[in-house]
PDB file of N, CA and C in Angstrom:
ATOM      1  N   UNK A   1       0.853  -1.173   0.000  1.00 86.00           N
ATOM      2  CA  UNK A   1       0.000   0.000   0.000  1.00 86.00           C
ATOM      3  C   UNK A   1       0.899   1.237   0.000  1.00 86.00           C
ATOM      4  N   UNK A   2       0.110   2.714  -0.407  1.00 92.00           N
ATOM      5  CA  UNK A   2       1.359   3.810  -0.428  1.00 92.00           C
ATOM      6  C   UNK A   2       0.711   4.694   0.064  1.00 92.00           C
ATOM      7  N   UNK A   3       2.174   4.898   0.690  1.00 94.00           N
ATOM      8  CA  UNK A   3       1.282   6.395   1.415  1.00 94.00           C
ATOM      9  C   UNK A   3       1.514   7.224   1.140  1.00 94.00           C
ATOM     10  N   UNK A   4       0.411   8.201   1.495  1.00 94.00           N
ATOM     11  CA  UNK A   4      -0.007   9.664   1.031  1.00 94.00           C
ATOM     12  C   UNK A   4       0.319  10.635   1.841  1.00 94.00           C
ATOM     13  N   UNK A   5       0.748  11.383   1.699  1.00 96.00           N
ATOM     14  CA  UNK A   5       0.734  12.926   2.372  1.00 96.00           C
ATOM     15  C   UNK A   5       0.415  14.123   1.826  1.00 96.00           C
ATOM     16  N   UNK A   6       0.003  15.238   2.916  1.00 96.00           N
ATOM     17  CA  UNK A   6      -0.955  16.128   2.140  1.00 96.00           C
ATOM     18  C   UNK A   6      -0.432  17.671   3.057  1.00 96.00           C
ATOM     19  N   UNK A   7       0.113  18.266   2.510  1.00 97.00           N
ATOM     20  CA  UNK A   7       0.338  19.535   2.911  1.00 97.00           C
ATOM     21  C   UNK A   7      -0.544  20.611   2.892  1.00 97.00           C
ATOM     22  N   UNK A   8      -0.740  21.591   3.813  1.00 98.00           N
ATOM     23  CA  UNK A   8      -1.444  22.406   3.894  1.00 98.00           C
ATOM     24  C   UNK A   8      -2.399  22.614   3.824  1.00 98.00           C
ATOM     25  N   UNK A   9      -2.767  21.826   4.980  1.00 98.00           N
ATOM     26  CA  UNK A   9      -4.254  21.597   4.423  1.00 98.00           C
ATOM     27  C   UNK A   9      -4.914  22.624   6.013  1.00 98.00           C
ATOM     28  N   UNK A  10      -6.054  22.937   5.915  1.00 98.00           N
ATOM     29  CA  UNK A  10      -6.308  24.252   6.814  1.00 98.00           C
ATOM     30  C   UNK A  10      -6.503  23.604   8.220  1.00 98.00           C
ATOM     31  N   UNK A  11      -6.512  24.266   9.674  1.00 98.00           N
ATOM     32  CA  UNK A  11      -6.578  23.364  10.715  1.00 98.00           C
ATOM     33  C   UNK A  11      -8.196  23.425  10.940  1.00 98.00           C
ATOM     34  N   UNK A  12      -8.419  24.031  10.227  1.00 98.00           N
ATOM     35  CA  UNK A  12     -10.352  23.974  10.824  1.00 98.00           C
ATOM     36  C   UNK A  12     -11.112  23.113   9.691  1.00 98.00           C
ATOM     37  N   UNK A  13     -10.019  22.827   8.656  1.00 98.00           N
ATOM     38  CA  UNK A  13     -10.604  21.579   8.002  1.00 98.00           C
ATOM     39  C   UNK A  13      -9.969  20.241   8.208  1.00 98.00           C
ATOM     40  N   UNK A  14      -8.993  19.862   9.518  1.00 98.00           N
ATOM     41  CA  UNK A  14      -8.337  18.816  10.044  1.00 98.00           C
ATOM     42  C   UNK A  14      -9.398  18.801  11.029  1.00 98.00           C
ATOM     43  N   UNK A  15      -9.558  19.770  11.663  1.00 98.00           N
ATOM     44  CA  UNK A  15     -10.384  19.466  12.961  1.00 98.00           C
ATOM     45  C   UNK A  15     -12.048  18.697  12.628  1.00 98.00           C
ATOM     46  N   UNK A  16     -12.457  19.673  11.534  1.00 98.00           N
ATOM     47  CA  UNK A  16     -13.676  19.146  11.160  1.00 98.00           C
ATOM     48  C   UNK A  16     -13.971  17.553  10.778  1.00 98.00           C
ATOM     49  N   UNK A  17     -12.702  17.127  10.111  1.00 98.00           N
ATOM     50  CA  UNK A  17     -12.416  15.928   9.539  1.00 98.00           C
ATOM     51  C   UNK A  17     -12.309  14.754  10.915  1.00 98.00           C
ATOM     52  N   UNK A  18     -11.364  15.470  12.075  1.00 98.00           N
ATOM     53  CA  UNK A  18     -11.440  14.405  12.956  1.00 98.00           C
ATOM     54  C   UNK A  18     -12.863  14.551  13.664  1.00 98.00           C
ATOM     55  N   UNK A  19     -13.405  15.802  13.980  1.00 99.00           N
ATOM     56  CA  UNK A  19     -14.886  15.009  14.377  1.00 99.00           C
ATOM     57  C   UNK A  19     -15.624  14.155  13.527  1.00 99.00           C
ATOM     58  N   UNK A  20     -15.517  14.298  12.705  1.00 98.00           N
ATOM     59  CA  UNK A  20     -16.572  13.908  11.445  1.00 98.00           C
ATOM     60  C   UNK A  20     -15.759  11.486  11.877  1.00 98.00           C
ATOM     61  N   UNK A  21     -14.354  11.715  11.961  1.00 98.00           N
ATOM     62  CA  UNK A  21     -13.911  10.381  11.945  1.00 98.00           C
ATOM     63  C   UNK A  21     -14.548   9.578  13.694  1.00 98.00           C
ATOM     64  N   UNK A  22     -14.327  10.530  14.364  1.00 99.00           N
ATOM     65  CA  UNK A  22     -15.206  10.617  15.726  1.00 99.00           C
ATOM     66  C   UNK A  22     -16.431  10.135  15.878  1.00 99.00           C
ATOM     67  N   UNK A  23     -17.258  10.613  15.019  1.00 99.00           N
ATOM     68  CA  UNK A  23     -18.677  10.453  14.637  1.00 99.00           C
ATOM     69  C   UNK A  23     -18.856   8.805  14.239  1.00 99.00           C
ATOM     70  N   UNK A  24     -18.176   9.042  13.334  1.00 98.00           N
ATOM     71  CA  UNK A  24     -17.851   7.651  12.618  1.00 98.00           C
ATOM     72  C   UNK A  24     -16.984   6.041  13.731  1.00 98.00           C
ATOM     73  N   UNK A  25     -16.968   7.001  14.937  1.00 98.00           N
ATOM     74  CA  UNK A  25     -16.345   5.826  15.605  1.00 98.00           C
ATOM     75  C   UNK A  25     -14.592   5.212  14.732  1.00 98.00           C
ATOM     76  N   UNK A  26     -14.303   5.897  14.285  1.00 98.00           N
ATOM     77  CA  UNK A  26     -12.777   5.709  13.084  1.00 98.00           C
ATOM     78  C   UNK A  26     -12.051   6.426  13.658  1.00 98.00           C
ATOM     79  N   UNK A  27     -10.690   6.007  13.231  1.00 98.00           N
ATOM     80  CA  UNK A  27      -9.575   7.059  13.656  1.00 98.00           C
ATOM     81  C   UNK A  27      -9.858   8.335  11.991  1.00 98.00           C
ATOM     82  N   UNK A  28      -8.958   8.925  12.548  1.00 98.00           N
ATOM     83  CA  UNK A  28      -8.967   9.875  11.319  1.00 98.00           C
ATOM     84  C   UNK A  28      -8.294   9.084  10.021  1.00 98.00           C
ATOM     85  N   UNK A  29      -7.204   8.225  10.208  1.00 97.00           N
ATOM     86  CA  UNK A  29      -6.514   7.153   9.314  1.00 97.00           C
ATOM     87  C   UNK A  29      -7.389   6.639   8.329  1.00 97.00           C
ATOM     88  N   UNK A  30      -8.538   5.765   9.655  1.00 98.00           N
ATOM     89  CA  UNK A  30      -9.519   5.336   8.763  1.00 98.00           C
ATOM     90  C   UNK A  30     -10.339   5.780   8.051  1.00 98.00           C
ATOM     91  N   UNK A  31     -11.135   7.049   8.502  1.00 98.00           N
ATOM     92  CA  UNK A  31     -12.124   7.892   7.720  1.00 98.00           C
ATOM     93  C   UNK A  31     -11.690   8.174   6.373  1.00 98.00           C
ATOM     94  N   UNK A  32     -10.316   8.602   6.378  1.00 98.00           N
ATOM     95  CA  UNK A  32      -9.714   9.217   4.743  1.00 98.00           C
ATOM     96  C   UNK A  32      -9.378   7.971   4.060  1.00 98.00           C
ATOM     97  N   UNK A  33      -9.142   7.128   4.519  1.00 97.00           N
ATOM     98  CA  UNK A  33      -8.761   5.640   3.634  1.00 97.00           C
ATOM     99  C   UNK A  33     -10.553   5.555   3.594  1.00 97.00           C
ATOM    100  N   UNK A  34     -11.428   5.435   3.604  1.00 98.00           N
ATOM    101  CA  UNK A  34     -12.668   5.399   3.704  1.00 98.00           C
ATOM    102  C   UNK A  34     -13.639   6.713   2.452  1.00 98.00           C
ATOM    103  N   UNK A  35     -13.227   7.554   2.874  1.00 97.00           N
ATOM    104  CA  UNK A  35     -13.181   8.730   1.815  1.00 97.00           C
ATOM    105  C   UNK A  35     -12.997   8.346   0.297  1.00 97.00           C
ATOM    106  N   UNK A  36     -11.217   8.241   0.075  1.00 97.00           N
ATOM    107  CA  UNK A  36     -10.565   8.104  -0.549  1.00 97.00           C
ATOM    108  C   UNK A  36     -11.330   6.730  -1.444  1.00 97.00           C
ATOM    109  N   UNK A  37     -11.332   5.756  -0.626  1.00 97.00           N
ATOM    110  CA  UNK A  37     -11.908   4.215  -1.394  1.00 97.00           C
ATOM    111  C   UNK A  37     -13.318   4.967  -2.041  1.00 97.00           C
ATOM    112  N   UNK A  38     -14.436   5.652  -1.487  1.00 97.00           N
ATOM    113  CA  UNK A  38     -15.318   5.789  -1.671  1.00 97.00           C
ATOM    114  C   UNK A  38     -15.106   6.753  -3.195  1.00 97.00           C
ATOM    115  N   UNK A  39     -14.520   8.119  -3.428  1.00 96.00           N
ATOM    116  CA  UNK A  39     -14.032   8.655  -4.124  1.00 96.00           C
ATOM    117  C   UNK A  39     -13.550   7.944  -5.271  1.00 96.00           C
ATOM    118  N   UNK A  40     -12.767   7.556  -5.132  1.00 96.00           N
ATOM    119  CA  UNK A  40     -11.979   6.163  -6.248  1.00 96.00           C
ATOM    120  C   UNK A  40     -13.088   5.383  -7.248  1.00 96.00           C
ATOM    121  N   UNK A  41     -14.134   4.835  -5.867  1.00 96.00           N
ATOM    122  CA  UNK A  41     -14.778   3.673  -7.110  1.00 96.00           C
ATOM    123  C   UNK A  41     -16.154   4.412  -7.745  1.00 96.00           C
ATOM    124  N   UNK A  42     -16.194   5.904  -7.524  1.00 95.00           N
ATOM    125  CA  UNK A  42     -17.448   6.510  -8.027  1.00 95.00           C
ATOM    126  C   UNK A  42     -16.843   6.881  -9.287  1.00 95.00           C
ATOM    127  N   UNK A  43     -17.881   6.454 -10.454  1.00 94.00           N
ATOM    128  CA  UNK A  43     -17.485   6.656 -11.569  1.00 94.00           C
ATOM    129  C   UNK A  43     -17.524   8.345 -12.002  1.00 94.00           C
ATOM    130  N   UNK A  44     -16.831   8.796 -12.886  1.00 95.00           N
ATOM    131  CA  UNK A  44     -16.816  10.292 -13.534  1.00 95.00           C
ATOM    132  C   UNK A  44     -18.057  10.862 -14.099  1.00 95.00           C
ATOM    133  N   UNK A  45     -18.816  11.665 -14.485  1.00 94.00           N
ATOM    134  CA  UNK A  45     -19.802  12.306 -15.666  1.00 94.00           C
ATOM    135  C   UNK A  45     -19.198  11.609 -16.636  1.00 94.00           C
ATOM    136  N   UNK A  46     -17.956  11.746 -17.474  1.00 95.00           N
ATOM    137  CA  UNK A  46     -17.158  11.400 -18.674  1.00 95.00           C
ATOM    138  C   UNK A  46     -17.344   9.446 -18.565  1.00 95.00           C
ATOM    139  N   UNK A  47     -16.928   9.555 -17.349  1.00 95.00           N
ATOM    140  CA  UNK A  47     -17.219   7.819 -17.403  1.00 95.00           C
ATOM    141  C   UNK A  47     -18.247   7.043 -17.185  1.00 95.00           C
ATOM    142  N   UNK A  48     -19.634   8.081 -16.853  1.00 94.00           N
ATOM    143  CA  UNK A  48     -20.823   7.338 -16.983  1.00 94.00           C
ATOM    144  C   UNK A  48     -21.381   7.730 -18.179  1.00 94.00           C
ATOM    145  N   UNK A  49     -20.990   8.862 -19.089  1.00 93.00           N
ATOM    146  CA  UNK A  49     -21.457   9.190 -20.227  1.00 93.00           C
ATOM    147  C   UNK A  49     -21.261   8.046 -21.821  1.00 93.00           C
ATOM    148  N   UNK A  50     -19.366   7.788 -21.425  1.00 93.00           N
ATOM    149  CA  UNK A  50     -19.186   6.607 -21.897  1.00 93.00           C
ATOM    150  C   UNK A  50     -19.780   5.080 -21.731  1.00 93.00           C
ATOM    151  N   UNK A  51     -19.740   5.032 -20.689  1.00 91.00           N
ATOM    152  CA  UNK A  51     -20.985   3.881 -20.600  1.00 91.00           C
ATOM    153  C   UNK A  51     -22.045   3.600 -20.917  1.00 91.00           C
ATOM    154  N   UNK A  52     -22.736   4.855 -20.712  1.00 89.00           N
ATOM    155  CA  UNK A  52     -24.651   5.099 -21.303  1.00 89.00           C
ATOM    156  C   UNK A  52     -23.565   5.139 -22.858  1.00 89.00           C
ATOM    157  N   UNK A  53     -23.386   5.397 -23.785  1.00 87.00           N
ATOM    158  CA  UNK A  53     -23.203   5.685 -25.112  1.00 87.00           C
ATOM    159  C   UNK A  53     -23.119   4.340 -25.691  1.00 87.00           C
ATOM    160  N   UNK A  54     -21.876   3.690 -24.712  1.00 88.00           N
ATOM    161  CA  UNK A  54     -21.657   2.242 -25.208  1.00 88.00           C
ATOM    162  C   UNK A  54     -22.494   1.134 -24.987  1.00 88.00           C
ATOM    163  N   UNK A  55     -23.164   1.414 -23.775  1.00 86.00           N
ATOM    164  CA  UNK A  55     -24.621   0.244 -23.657  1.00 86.00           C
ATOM    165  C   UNK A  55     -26.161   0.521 -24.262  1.00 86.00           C
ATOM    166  N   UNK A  56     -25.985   1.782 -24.519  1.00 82.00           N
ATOM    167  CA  UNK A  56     -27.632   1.952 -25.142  1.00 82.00           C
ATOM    168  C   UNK A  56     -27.444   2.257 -26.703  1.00 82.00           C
ATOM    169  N   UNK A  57     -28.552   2.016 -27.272  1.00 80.00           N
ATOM    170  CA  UNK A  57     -28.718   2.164 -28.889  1.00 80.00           C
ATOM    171  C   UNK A  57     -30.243   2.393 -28.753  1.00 80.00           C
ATOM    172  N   UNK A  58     -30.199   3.509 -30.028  1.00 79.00           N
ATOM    173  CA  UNK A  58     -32.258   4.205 -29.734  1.00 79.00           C
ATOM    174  C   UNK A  58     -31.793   3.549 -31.503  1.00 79.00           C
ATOM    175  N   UNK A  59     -33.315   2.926 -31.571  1.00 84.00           N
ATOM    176  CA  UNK A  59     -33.077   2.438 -33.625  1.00 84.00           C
ATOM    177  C   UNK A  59     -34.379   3.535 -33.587  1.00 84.00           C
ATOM    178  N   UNK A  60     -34.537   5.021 -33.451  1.00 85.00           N
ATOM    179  CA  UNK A  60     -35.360   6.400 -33.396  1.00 85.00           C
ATOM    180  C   UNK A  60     -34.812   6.975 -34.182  1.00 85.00           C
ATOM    181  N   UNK A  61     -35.988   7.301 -35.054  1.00 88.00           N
ATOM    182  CA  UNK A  61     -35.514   8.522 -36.675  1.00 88.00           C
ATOM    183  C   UNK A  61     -36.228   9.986 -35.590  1.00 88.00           C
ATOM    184  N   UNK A  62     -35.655  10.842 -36.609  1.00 90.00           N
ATOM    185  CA  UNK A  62     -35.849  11.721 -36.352  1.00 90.00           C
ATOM    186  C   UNK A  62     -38.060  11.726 -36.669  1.00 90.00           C
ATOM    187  N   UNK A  63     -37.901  11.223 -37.908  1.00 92.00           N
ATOM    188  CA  UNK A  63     -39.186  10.919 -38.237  1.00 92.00           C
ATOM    189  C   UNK A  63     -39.988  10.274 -37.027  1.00 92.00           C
ATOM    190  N   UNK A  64     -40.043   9.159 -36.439  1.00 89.00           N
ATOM    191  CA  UNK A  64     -40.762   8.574 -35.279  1.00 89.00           C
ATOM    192  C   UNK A  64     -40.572   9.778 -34.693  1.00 89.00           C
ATOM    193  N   UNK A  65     -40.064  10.334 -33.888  1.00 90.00           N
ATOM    194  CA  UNK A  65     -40.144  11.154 -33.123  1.00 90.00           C
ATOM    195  C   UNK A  65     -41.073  12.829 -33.234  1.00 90.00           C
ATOM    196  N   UNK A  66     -41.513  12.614 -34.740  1.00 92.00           N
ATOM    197  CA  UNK A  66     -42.286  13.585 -34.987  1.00 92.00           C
ATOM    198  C   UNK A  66     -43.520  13.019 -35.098  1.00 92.00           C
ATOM    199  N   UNK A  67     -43.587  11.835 -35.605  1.00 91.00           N
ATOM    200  CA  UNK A  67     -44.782  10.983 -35.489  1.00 91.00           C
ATOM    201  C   UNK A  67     -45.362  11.246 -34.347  1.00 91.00           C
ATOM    202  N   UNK A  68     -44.763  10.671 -33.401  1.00 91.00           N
ATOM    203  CA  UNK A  68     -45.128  10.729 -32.241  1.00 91.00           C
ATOM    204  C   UNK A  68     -45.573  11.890 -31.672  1.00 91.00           C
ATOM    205  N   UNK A  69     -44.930  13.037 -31.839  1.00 92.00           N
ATOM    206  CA  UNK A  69     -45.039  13.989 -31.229  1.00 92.00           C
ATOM    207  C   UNK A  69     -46.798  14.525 -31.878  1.00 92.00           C
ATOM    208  N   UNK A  70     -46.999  14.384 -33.289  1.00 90.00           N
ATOM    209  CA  UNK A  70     -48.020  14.416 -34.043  1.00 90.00           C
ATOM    210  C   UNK A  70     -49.112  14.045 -33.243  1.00 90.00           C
ATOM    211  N   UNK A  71     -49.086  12.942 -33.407  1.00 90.00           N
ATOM    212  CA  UNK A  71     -50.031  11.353 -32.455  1.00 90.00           C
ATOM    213  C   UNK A  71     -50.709  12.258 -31.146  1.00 90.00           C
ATOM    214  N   UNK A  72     -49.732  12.808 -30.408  1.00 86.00           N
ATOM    215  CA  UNK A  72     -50.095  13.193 -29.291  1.00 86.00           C
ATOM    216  C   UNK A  72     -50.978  14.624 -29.304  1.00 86.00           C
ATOM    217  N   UNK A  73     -50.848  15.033 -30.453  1.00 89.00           N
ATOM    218  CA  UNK A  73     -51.314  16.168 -30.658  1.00 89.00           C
ATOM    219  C   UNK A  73     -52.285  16.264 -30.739  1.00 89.00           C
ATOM    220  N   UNK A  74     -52.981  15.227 -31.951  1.00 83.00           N
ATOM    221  CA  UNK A  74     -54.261  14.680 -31.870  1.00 83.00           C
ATOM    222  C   UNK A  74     -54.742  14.362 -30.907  1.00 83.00           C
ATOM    223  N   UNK A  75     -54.628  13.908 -30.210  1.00 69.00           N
ATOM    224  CA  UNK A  75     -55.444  13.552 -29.159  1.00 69.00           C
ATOM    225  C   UNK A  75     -55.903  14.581 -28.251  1.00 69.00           C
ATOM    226  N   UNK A  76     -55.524  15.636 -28.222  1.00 68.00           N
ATOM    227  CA  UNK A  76     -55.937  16.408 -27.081  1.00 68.00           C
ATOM    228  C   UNK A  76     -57.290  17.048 -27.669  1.00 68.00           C
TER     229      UNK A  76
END
């Protein structure tokens, strides 16, 4: 495993962090290894955009979609 270090980081956002690990019953160690894992496996906008692109296919013309829109028109 590797470790990390982090400079300058503000003391009223260390402090906040160890209550918050407090809360959590965690050391502060654990909370940011906890953070960090959580951070990591959430996918991007860019990488859920790629995904929706690569798993879905619409076989929708521009035409159906006016159809439709038509269809509905009628009816009211």
């Amino acid at each position: 495993m590797t470790a990390l270090t982090i400079r300058d980081v503000p003391e009223d956002q260390i402090q906040t962090l160890k209550v918050r690990a407090a809360q959590a019953g965690k050391s502060l160690q654990a909370f940011m290894q906890d953070l960090i894992a959580r951070e990591a496996s959430r996918p991007t906008m860019a990488e859920m955009m790629e995904r929706l692109n690569r798993e879905t296919t619409a076989d929708v013309t521009t035409s159906d979609v006016l159809a439709a829109l038509d269809q509905g028109r009628v009816g009211r």
